[in-house]
CSV table of C-alpha atoms in Angstrom, one decimal:
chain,number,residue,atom,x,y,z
A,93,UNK,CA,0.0,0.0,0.0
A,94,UNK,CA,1.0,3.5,-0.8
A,95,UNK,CA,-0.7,6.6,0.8
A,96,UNK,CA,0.4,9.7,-1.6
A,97,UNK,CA,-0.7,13.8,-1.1
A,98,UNK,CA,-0.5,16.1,-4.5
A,99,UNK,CA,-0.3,19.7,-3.0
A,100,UNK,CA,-3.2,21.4,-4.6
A,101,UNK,CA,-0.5,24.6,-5.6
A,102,UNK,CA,2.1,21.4,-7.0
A,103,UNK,CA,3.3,21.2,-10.3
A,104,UNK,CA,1.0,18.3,-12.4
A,105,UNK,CA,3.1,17.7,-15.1
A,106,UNK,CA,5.9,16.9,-12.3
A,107,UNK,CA,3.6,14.8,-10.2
A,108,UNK,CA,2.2,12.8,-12.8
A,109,UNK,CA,5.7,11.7,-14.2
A,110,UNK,CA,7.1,10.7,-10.8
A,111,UNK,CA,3.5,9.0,-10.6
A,112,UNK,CA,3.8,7.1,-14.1
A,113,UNK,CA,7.3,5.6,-12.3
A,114,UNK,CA,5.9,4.5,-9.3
A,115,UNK,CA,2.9,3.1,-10.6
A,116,UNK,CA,5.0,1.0,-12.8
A,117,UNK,CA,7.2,-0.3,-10.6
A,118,UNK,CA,4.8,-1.1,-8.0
A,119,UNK,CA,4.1,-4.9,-7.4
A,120,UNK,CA,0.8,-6.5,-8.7
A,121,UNK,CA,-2.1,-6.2,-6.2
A,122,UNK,CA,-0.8,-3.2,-5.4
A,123,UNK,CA,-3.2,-0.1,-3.7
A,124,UNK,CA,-2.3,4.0,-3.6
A,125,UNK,CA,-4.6,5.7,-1.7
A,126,UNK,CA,-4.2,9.5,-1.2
A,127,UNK,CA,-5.9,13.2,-1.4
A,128,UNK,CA,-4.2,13.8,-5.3
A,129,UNK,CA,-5.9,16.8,-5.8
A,130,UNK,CA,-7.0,16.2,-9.2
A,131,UNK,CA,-11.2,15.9,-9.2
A,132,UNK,CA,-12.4,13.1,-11.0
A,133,UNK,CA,-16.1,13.8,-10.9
A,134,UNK,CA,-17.9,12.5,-13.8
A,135,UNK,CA,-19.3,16.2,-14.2
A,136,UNK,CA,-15.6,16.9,-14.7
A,137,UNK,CA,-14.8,14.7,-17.5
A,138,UNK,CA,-13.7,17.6,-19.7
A,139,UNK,CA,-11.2,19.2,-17.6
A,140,UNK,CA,-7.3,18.3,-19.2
A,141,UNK,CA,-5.9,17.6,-15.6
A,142,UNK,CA,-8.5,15.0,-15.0
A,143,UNK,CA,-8.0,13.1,-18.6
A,144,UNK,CA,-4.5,13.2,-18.4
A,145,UNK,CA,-4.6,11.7,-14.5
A,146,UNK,CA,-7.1,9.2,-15.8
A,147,UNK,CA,-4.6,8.6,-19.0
A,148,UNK,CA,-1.7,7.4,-16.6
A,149,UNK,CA,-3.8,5.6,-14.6
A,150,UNK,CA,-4.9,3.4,-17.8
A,151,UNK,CA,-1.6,3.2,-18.7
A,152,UNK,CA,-0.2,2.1,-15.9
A,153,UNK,CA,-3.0,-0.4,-15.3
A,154,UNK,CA,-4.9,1.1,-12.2
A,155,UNK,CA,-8.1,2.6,-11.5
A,156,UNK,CA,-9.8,4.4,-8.9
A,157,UNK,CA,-12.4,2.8,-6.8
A,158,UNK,CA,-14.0,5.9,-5.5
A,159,UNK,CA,-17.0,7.1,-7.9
A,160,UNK,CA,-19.1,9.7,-5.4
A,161,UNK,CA,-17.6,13.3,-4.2
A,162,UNK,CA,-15.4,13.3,-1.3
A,163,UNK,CA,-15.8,16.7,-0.8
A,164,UNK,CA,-18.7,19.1,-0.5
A,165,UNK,CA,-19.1,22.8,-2.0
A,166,UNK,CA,-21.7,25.0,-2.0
A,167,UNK,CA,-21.6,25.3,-5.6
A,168,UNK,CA,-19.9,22.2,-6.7
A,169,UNK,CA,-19.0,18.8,-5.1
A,170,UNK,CA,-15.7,17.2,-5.8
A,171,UNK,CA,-13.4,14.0,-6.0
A,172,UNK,CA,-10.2,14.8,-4.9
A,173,UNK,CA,-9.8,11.6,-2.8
A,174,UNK,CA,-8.6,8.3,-4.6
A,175,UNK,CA,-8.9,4.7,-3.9
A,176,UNK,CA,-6.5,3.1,-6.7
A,177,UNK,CA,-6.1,-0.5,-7.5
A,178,UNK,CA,-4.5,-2.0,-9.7
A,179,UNK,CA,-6.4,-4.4,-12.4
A,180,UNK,CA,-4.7,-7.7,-11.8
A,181,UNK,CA,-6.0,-7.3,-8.2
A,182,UNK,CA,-9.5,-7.8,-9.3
A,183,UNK,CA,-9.0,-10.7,-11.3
């Protein structure tokens, strides 16, 4: 298991290519959980950030398990908060 925090002021192009090498060299049946920062609310399918998170996380072979807000705005709720598995753990 790996718990991992993306500053929400961080750099994404840096964080998502020192993701893309950890992902890959994690084990099979590995899990990352952490507060990335990067909302993945299906209202927010257009936003670059998002695709290009969700991109490397195809790549790489994981997914995230969360599908409901984790946090809640007045006028927007958001998924900031991932639950990532990999796919040969569901097998």
């Amino acid at each position: 298991m790996l718990a991992v925090y993306r500053a929400p002021s961080g750099s994404l192009p840096v964080f998502l290519g020192s993701l893309a090498g950890i992902l890959s060299a994690l084990p099979s049946f590995s899990v990352v959980v952490g507060d990335i920062n990067i909302d993945l609310n299906p209202d927010n399918d257009q936003d670059a950030n998002s695709q290009n998170y969700q991109n490397l996380l195809h790549k790489t072979g994981f997914f995230n398990t969360i599908l409901s807000p984790t946090r809640f705005r007045v006028t927007k709720n958001i998924l900031l908060d991932h639950f990532l598995i990999d796919r040969k753990s569901v097998v």
